[in-house]
Coordinates of N, CA and C in Angstrom, one line a residue:
G1 N 33.5 -1.3 13.7 CA 33.4 -2.6 13.0 C 32.1 -2.7 12.3
R2 N 32.1 -3.7 11.5 CA 30.9 -4.1 10.7 C 30.6 -5.5 10.8
D3 N 29.3 -5.9 10.6 CA 28.9 -7.3 10.6 C 29.1 -7.8 9.2
T4 N 28.6 -9.0 9.0 CA 28.8 -9.7 7.7 C 27.9 -9.0 6.6
L5 N 27.0 -8.2 6.9 CA 26.2 -7.4 6.0 C 26.7 -6.0 5.8
G6 N 27.8 -5.7 6.4 CA 28.4 -4.4 6.2 C 27.7 -3.3 7.1
M7 N 26.9 -3.8 8.1 CA 26.2 -2.9 8.9 C 27.1 -2.5 10.1
T8 N 27.1 -1.2 10.5 CA 27.8 -0.7 11.6 C 26.8 -0.8 12.8
P9 N 27.3 -0.6 14.0 CA 26.3 -0.5 15.2 C 25.2 0.5 15.0
L10 N 25.6 1.6 14.3 CA 24.6 2.6 14.0 C 23.4 2.1 13.1
H11 N 23.8 1.4 12.1 CA 22.8 0.7 11.2 C 21.9 -0.2 12.0
I12 N 22.5 -1.0 12.8 CA 21.7 -2.0 13.6 C 20.8 -1.3 14.6
L13 N 21.3 -0.2 15.2 CA 20.4 0.5 16.1 C 19.3 1.2 15.4
A14 N 19.5 1.7 14.2 CA 18.4 2.4 13.5 C 17.4 1.4 13.0
C15 N 17.8 0.1 12.9 CA 16.8 -1.0 12.5 C 16.1 -1.5 13.8
S16 N 16.5 -1.2 14.9 CA 16.0 -1.8 16.2 C 14.6 -1.3 16.5
T17 N 13.8 -2.1 17.2 CA 12.5 -1.6 17.6 C 12.6 -0.8 18.9
K18 N 13.8 -0.9 19.6 CA 14.0 -0.1 20.8 C 15.0 1.0 20.5
Q19 N 14.6 2.2 20.7 CA 15.4 3.4 20.4 C 15.9 4.1 21.7
N20 N 17.1 4.6 21.6 CA 17.8 5.2 22.8 C 18.7 6.3 22.3
L21 N 18.3 7.5 22.5 CA 19.1 8.7 22.1 C 20.5 8.6 22.7
P22 N 20.7 8.4 24.0 CA 22.1 8.4 24.5 C 23.0 7.3 23.8
L23 N 22.4 6.2 23.4 CA 23.2 5.2 22.7 C 23.6 5.7 21.3
Y24 N 22.7 6.4 20.6 CA 23.0 7.0 19.3 C 24.1 8.1 19.5
Q25 N 24.0 8.9 20.6 CA 25.0 9.9 20.8 C 26.4 9.3 21.1
F26 N 26.4 8.2 21.8 CA 27.7 7.5 22.1 C 28.3 7.0 20.9
I27 N 27.5 6.3 20.0 CA 28.1 5.7 18.8 C 28.6 6.8 17.9
V28 N 27.8 7.8 17.7 CA 28.2 8.9 16.8 C 29.4 9.7 17.3
A29 N 29.5 9.9 18.6 CA 30.7 10.6 19.2 C 31.9 9.8 19.0
N30 N 31.8 8.4 19.1 CA 33.0 7.6 19.0 C 33.3 7.1 17.6
Y31 N 32.3 7.0 16.7 CA 32.4 6.5 15.4 C 31.6 7.4 14.4
P32 N 32.0 8.7 14.3 CA 31.2 9.6 13.4 C 31.1 9.1 12.0
K33 N 32.1 8.4 11.5 CA 32.1 8.0 10.1 C 31.0 7.0 9.8
S34 N 30.4 6.4 10.9 CA 29.3 5.5 10.7 C 28.1 6.2 10.1
L35 N 28.0 7.5 10.3 CA 26.9 8.3 9.7 C 26.8 8.2 8.2
I36 N 28.0 8.1 7.5 CA 28.0 8.1 6.1 C 28.5 6.7 5.5
T37 N 28.5 5.7 6.4 CA 29.0 4.4 6.0 C 27.8 3.6 5.4
V38 N 27.9 3.1 4.2 CA 26.8 2.3 3.6 C 27.1 0.8 3.9
D39 N 26.0 0.1 4.0 CA 26.1 -1.3 4.2 C 26.2 -2.1 2.9
K40 N 26.0 -3.4 2.9 CA 26.1 -4.2 1.7 C 25.1 -3.8 0.6
W41 N 24.0 -3.2 1.0 CA 23.0 -2.8 0.0 C 23.1 -1.4 -0.4
G42 N 24.1 -0.7 0.2 CA 24.3 0.7 -0.1 C 23.5 1.7 0.7
Y43 N 23.0 1.2 1.8 CA 22.1 2.1 2.6 C 22.8 2.7 3.8
L44 N 22.5 3.9 4.1 CA 23.0 4.6 5.3 C 22.1 4.3 6.5
P45 N 22.7 4.5 7.7 CA 21.8 4.4 8.9 C 20.6 5.3 8.9
L46 N 20.8 6.5 8.3 CA 19.6 7.4 8.2 C 18.5 6.8 7.4
F47 N 18.8 6.1 6.3 CA 17.8 5.5 5.5 C 17.0 4.5 6.4
Y48 N 17.7 3.7 7.2 CA 16.9 2.7 8.0 C 16.1 3.4 9.1
A49 N 16.5 4.6 9.6 CA 15.7 5.3 10.5 C 14.5 5.8 9.9
I50 N 14.6 6.3 8.7 CA 13.4 6.8 7.9 C 12.5 5.7 7.5
R51 N 13.1 4.6 7.1 CA 12.4 3.4 6.6 C 11.7 2.6 7.7
S52 N 12.1 2.9 9.0 CA 11.6 2.1 10.1 C 10.1 1.9 10.0
N53 N 9.6 0.7 10.3 CA 8.2 0.4 10.3 C 7.6 0.9 11.6
N54 N 8.4 1.4 12.5 CA 7.9 2.0 13.7 C 7.5 3.4 13.5
N55 N 6.1 3.5 13.3 CA 5.6 4.9 13.0 C 5.9 5.9 14.1
N56 N 6.3 5.4 15.3 CA 6.7 6.3 16.4 C 8.2 6.4 16.6
F57 N 8.9 6.2 15.4 CA 10.4 6.4 15.5 C 10.6 7.8 16.1
P58 N 11.4 7.9 17.1 CA 11.6 9.2 17.8 C 12.1 10.3 16.9
R59 N 11.4 11.3 16.7 CA 11.7 12.5 15.9 C 13.1 13.1 16.3
E60 N 13.3 13.1 17.7 CA 14.5 13.7 18.2 C 15.8 12.9 17.7
I61 N 15.6 11.6 17.6 CA 16.7 10.8 17.1 C 16.9 11.0 15.6
L62 N 15.9 11.1 14.8 CA 16.0 11.4 13.4 C 16.7 12.8 13.2
Q63 N 16.2 13.8 14.0 CA 16.8 15.1 13.9 C 18.3 15.0 14.3
F64 N 18.6 14.3 15.4 CA 20.0 14.1 15.8 C 20.9 13.6 14.7
L65 N 20.4 12.5 14.1 CA 21.2 11.8 13.0 C 21.4 12.8 11.8
I66 N 20.4 13.5 11.4 CA 20.5 14.5 10.3 C 21.4 15.6 10.7
H67 N 21.2 16.2 11.9 CA 22.1 17.3 12.3 C 23.6 16.9 12.3
K68 N 23.8 15.7 12.9 CA 25.2 15.3 13.0 C 25.8 15.0 11.6
Q69 N 25.0 14.4 10.8 CA 25.5 14.0 9.4 C 25.8 15.3 8.6
K70 N 24.9 16.3 8.7 CA 25.1 17.5 8.0 C 26.2 18.4 8.5
S71 N 26.4 18.4 9.8 CA 27.5 19.2 10.4 C 28.9 18.5 10.2
A72 N 28.9 17.2 10.4 CA 30.2 16.5 10.2 C 30.6 16.3 8.8
Y73 N 29.6 16.2 7.9 CA 29.9 15.9 6.5 C 29.0 16.8 5.6
P74 N 29.3 18.1 5.6 CA 28.4 19.0 4.9 C 28.4 18.8 3.4
D75 N 29.4 18.2 2.8 CA 29.5 18.0 1.3 C 28.9 16.6 0.9
F76 N 28.5 15.9 1.9 CA 27.9 14.5 1.6 C 26.4 14.7 1.2
S77 N 26.1 14.2 0.0 CA 24.8 14.3 -0.5 C 24.0 13.0 -0.5
L78 N 22.8 13.1 -0.2 CA 21.9 11.9 -0.2 C 21.3 11.6 -1.5
N79 N 21.2 10.4 -1.9 CA 20.6 10.1 -3.2 C 19.1 9.7 -3.0
W80 N 18.3 10.8 -3.1 CA 16.8 10.6 -2.8 C 16.2 9.7 -3.8
N81 N 16.5 9.8 -5.0 CA 15.9 8.9 -6.0 C 16.2 7.4 -5.7
E82 N 17.4 7.1 -5.3 CA 17.8 5.8 -5.0 C 17.0 5.3 -3.7
M83 N 16.8 6.2 -2.8 CA 16.1 5.8 -1.6 C 14.6 5.5 -2.0
I84 N 14.0 6.3 -2.8 CA 12.7 6.0 -3.3 C 12.6 4.7 -4.0
E85 N 13.5 4.5 -4.9 CA 13.5 3.2 -5.6 C 13.6 2.0 -4.7
S86 N 14.5 2.1 -3.6 CA 14.6 1.1 -2.6 C 13.3 0.8 -1.9
L87 N 12.6 1.9 -1.6 CA 11.3 1.8 -0.9 C 10.3 1.1 -1.8
C88 N 10.3 1.4 -3.1 CA 9.4 0.8 -4.1 C 9.7 -0.7 -4.1
R89 N 11.0 -1.1 -4.2 CA 11.3 -2.5 -4.3 C 10.9 -3.2 -3.1
A90 N 11.0 -2.6 -1.9 CA 10.7 -3.2 -0.7 C 9.2 -3.2 -0.4
G91 N 8.4 -2.6 -1.2 CA 6.9 -2.6 -1.0 C 6.6 -1.8 0.2
A92 N 7.3 -0.7 0.4 CA 7.1 0.1 1.6 C 5.7 0.8 1.6
S93 N 5.2 1.0 2.8 CA 3.9 1.7 2.9 C 3.9 3.1 2.5
L94 N 2.8 3.7 2.2 CA 2.8 5.1 1.8 C 3.2 6.0 3.0
D95 N 3.0 5.6 4.2 CA 3.5 6.3 5.4 C 5.0 6.5 5.3
I96 N 5.7 5.5 4.9 CA 7.2 5.5 4.9 C 7.6 6.4 3.7
F97 N 6.9 6.3 2.6 CA 7.3 7.3 1.5 C 7.1 8.7 1.9
Q98 N 5.9 8.9 2.6 CA 5.7 10.3 3.1 C 6.7 10.7 4.1
R99 N 7.2 9.8 5.0 CA 8.2 10.2 6.0 C 9.5 10.6 5.2
L100 N 9.8 9.8 4.2 CA 11.1 10.2 3.4 C 10.9 11.5 2.8
L101 N 9.8 11.8 2.1 CA 9.7 13.1 1.4 C 9.6 14.2 2.4
T102 N 8.9 14.0 3.5 CA 8.8 15.1 4.6 C 10.2 15.3 5.2
T103 N 10.9 14.3 5.4 CA 12.3 14.5 5.9 C 13.1 15.3 5.0
R104 N 13.0 15.0 3.7 CA 13.8 15.8 2.7 C 13.3 17.2 2.7
Q105 N 12.0 17.5 2.7 CA 11.5 18.9 2.6 C 11.9 19.6 3.9
T106 N 11.8 19.0 5.0 CA 12.0 19.6 6.3 C 13.5 19.9 6.6
F107 N 14.3 18.9 6.4 CA 15.7 19.0 6.9 C 16.7 19.2 5.8
F108 N 16.3 19.1 4.5 CA 17.2 19.3 3.4 C 16.6 20.2 2.4
P109 N 16.1 21.4 2.8 CA 15.5 22.3 1.8 C 16.4 22.8 0.8
E110 N 17.7 22.8 1.1 CA 18.7 23.3 0.2 C 19.0 22.3 -1.0
D111 N 18.6 21.1 -0.8 CA 18.8 20.0 -1.8 C 17.8 20.2 -3.0
D112 N 18.4 20.6 -4.1 CA 17.5 20.9 -5.3 C 17.4 19.7 -6.3
T113 N 17.8 18.5 -5.8 CA 17.6 17.3 -6.6 C 16.2 17.1 -7.0
T114 N 15.9 16.9 -8.3 CA 14.6 16.6 -8.7 C 14.3 15.1 -8.5
I115 N 13.2 14.9 -7.8 CA 12.7 13.5 -7.6 C 12.0 13.0 -8.9
D116 N 12.5 11.9 -9.4 CA 11.9 11.3 -10.6 C 10.6 10.5 -10.3
C117 N 9.5 11.2 -10.2 CA 8.3 10.6 -9.8 C 7.8 9.6 -10.9
R118 N 8.0 9.9 -12.1 CA 7.6 9.0 -13.2 C 8.3 7.7 -13.0
K119 N 9.6 7.7 -12.7 CA 10.3 6.4 -12.5 C 9.8 5.7 -11.3
A120 N 9.5 6.4 -10.2 CA 9.0 5.8 -9.0 C 7.6 5.2 -9.2
A121 N 6.8 5.9 -10.0 CA 5.4 5.4 -10.3 C 5.5 4.1 -11.1
R122 N 6.4 4.1 -12.1 CA 6.6 2.9 -12.9 C 7.0 1.7 -12.0
E123 N 8.0 1.9 -11.1 CA 8.4 0.8 -10.3 C 7.3 0.4 -9.4
L124 N 6.5 1.3 -8.8 CA 5.4 0.9 -8.0 C 4.4 0.1 -8.8
M125 N 4.1 0.5 -10.0 CA 3.1 -0.2 -10.9 C 3.6 -1.6 -11.2
I126 N 4.9 -1.7 -11.5 CA 5.4 -3.0 -11.8 C 5.4 -3.9 -10.6
H127 N 5.7 -3.3 -9.4 CA 5.7 -4.1 -8.2 C 4.3 -4.6 -7.9
C128 N 3.3 -3.8 -8.1 CA 1.9 -4.2 -7.9 C 1.5 -5.3 -8.9
L129 N 1.9 -5.2 -10.1 CA 1.5 -6.2 -11.1 C 2.2 -7.6 -10.8
V130 N 3.5 -7.5 -10.3 CA 4.2 -8.7 -9.9 C 3.5 -9.3 -8.7
R131 N 3.2 -8.5 -7.7 CA 2.5 -9.1 -6.5 C 1.2 -9.6 -6.8
C132 N 0.5 -9.1 -7.8 CA -0.9 -9.6 -8.1 C -0.8 -10.7 -9.1
D133 N 0.5 -11.1 -9.5 CA 0.7 -12.2 -10.5 C 0.0 -12.0 -11.8
C134 N 0.0 -10.7 -12.3 CA -0.6 -10.4 -13.6 C 0.3 -9.7 -14.5
F135 N 1.6 -9.6 -14.2 CA 2.5 -8.8 -15.0 C 2.8 -9.4 -16.4
E136 N 2.6 -10.7 -16.5 CA 2.8 -11.4 -17.8 C 1.9 -10.8 -18.9
D137 N 0.8 -10.3 -18.5 CA -0.2 -9.7 -19.5 C 0.4 -8.5 -20.2
Y138 N 1.5 -7.9 -19.6 CA 2.0 -6.7 -20.1 C 3.4 -6.9 -20.8
Y139 N 3.9 -8.1 -20.9 CA 5.2 -8.3 -21.5 C 5.3 -7.7 -22.9
S140 N 4.3 -7.7 -23.7 CA 4.5 -7.3 -25.1 C 4.7 -5.8 -25.2
V141 N 4.3 -5.0 -24.2 CA 4.4 -3.5 -24.3 C 5.6 -3.0 -23.4
W142 N 6.3 -3.9 -22.7 CA 7.4 -3.4 -21.9 C 8.7 -3.4 -22.6
D143 N 9.5 -2.3 -22.3 CA 10.8 -2.3 -22.9 C 11.8 -3.1 -22.0
D144 N 13.1 -3.2 -22.4 CA 14.0 -4.1 -21.7 C 14.2 -3.6 -20.2
D145 N 14.3 -2.3 -20.0 CA 14.5 -1.8 -18.6 C 13.3 -2.2 -17.7
T146 N 12.1 -2.0 -18.2 CA 10.9 -2.4 -17.5 C 10.9 -3.9 -17.2
M147 N 11.2 -4.7 -18.2 CA 11.3 -6.1 -17.9 C 12.3 -6.5 -16.9
E148 N 13.4 -5.8 -16.9 CA 14.5 -6.1 -15.9 C 13.9 -5.8 -14.5
V149 N 13.2 -4.7 -14.3 CA 12.7 -4.3 -13.0 C 11.6 -5.3 -12.6
A150 N 10.7 -5.7 -13.5 CA 9.7 -6.7 -13.3 C 10.3 -8.0 -12.8
N151 N 11.3 -8.5 -13.5 CA 11.9 -9.7 -13.2 C 12.6 -9.7 -11.8
A152 N 13.2 -8.5 -11.5 CA 13.8 -8.4 -10.2 C 12.8 -8.4 -9.1
F153 N 11.6 -7.7 -9.3 CA 10.5 -7.8 -8.3 C 10.0 -9.2 -8.1
Q154 N 9.8 -9.9 -9.3 CA 9.3 -11.2 -9.2 C 10.2 -12.2 -8.4
A155 N 11.5 -12.0 -8.7 CA 12.5 -12.9 -8.0 C 12.6 -12.6 -6.5
S156 N 12.4 -11.3 -6.2 CA 12.6 -10.9 -4.7 C 11.4 -11.3 -3.9
G157 N 10.2 -11.3 -4.5 CA 9.0 -11.7 -3.7 C 8.8 -10.7 -2.5
T158 N 9.2 -9.5 -2.6 CA 9.1 -8.6 -1.5 C 7.8 -7.8 -1.6
G159 N 7.4 -7.2 -0.5 CA 6.3 -6.2 -0.5 C 5.0 -6.9 0.0
D160 N 4.3 -6.2 0.9 CA 3.1 -6.7 1.4 C 1.9 -5.7 1.4
D161 N 2.2 -4.5 1.0 CA 1.2 -3.5 1.2 C 0.6 -3.1 -0.2
I162 N 0.0 -4.0 -0.8 CA -0.6 -3.8 -2.2 C -1.6 -2.7 -2.2
Q163 N -2.5 -2.7 -1.2 CA -3.6 -1.7 -1.2 C -3.0 -0.3 -1.2
S164 N -2.0 -0.1 -0.4 CA -1.3 1.2 -0.3 C -0.6 1.5 -1.6
L165 N 0.0 0.5 -2.2 CA 0.7 0.8 -3.5 C -0.3 1.1 -4.6
L166 N -1.4 0.4 -4.6 CA -2.4 0.7 -5.7 C -3.0 2.0 -5.5
S167 N -3.1 2.5 -4.3 CA -3.7 3.8 -4.1 C -2.8 5.0 -4.4
L168 N -1.5 4.7 -4.6 CA -0.6 5.8 -5.0 C -0.6 6.0 -6.5
H169 N -0.9 7.2 -6.9 CA -1.0 7.5 -8.3 C -0.2 8.8 -8.6
I170 N 0.8 8.6 -9.4 CA 1.6 9.8 -9.7 C 1.7 9.9 -11.2
E171 N 1.3 11.1 -11.7 CA 1.3 11.3 -13.1 C 2.4 12.3 -13.5
G172 N 3.2 12.0 -14.5 CA 4.2 12.9 -14.9 C 5.3 13.1 -14.0
E173 N 6.1 14.1 -14.2 CA 7.3 14.3 -13.4 C 6.9 15.4 -12.4
C174 N 7.6 15.4 -11.2 CA 7.3 16.5 -10.3 C 8.6 16.9 -9.6
D175 N 8.6 18.1 -9.1 CA 9.7 18.5 -8.3 C 9.2 18.6 -6.9
I176 N 9.9 17.8 -6.0 CA 9.5 17.8 -4.6 C 10.6 18.4 -3.8

């Protein structure tokens, strides 16, 4: 079953501050499709596990989720660029970005998707300007897509880690 936000028990457990591998094992054994079920926002339970603000999120649980997802659904591909954009919009800390990229490099080396660093950097920059309440100074030089992103950030009011966002500097495109 799902709640009103489209979250399965696996989503909720991945968001929890208390982690329990046997509970993950029970849910996945009885509801394996929950590994690839997206919620109202289009997020998988794995995304919430990676995005967890708990820096001590148990690695064995992350490995379990990845292993089960890859073995049960080998043709299912993760949208890394979408996950990065979501982290940008949420004002995630650099530690969480690093966790996402490390997870990709460690557990999905066969994935040859190019991460669009230029787009991620643009979204981070816009997010910082909105949070600092100085994005209006740049209206004249922004295209329609950039304005749309800026307005979405302004409307959401999300993100608390300005110092971390400002310290991230990505130039050009990169393959990660």
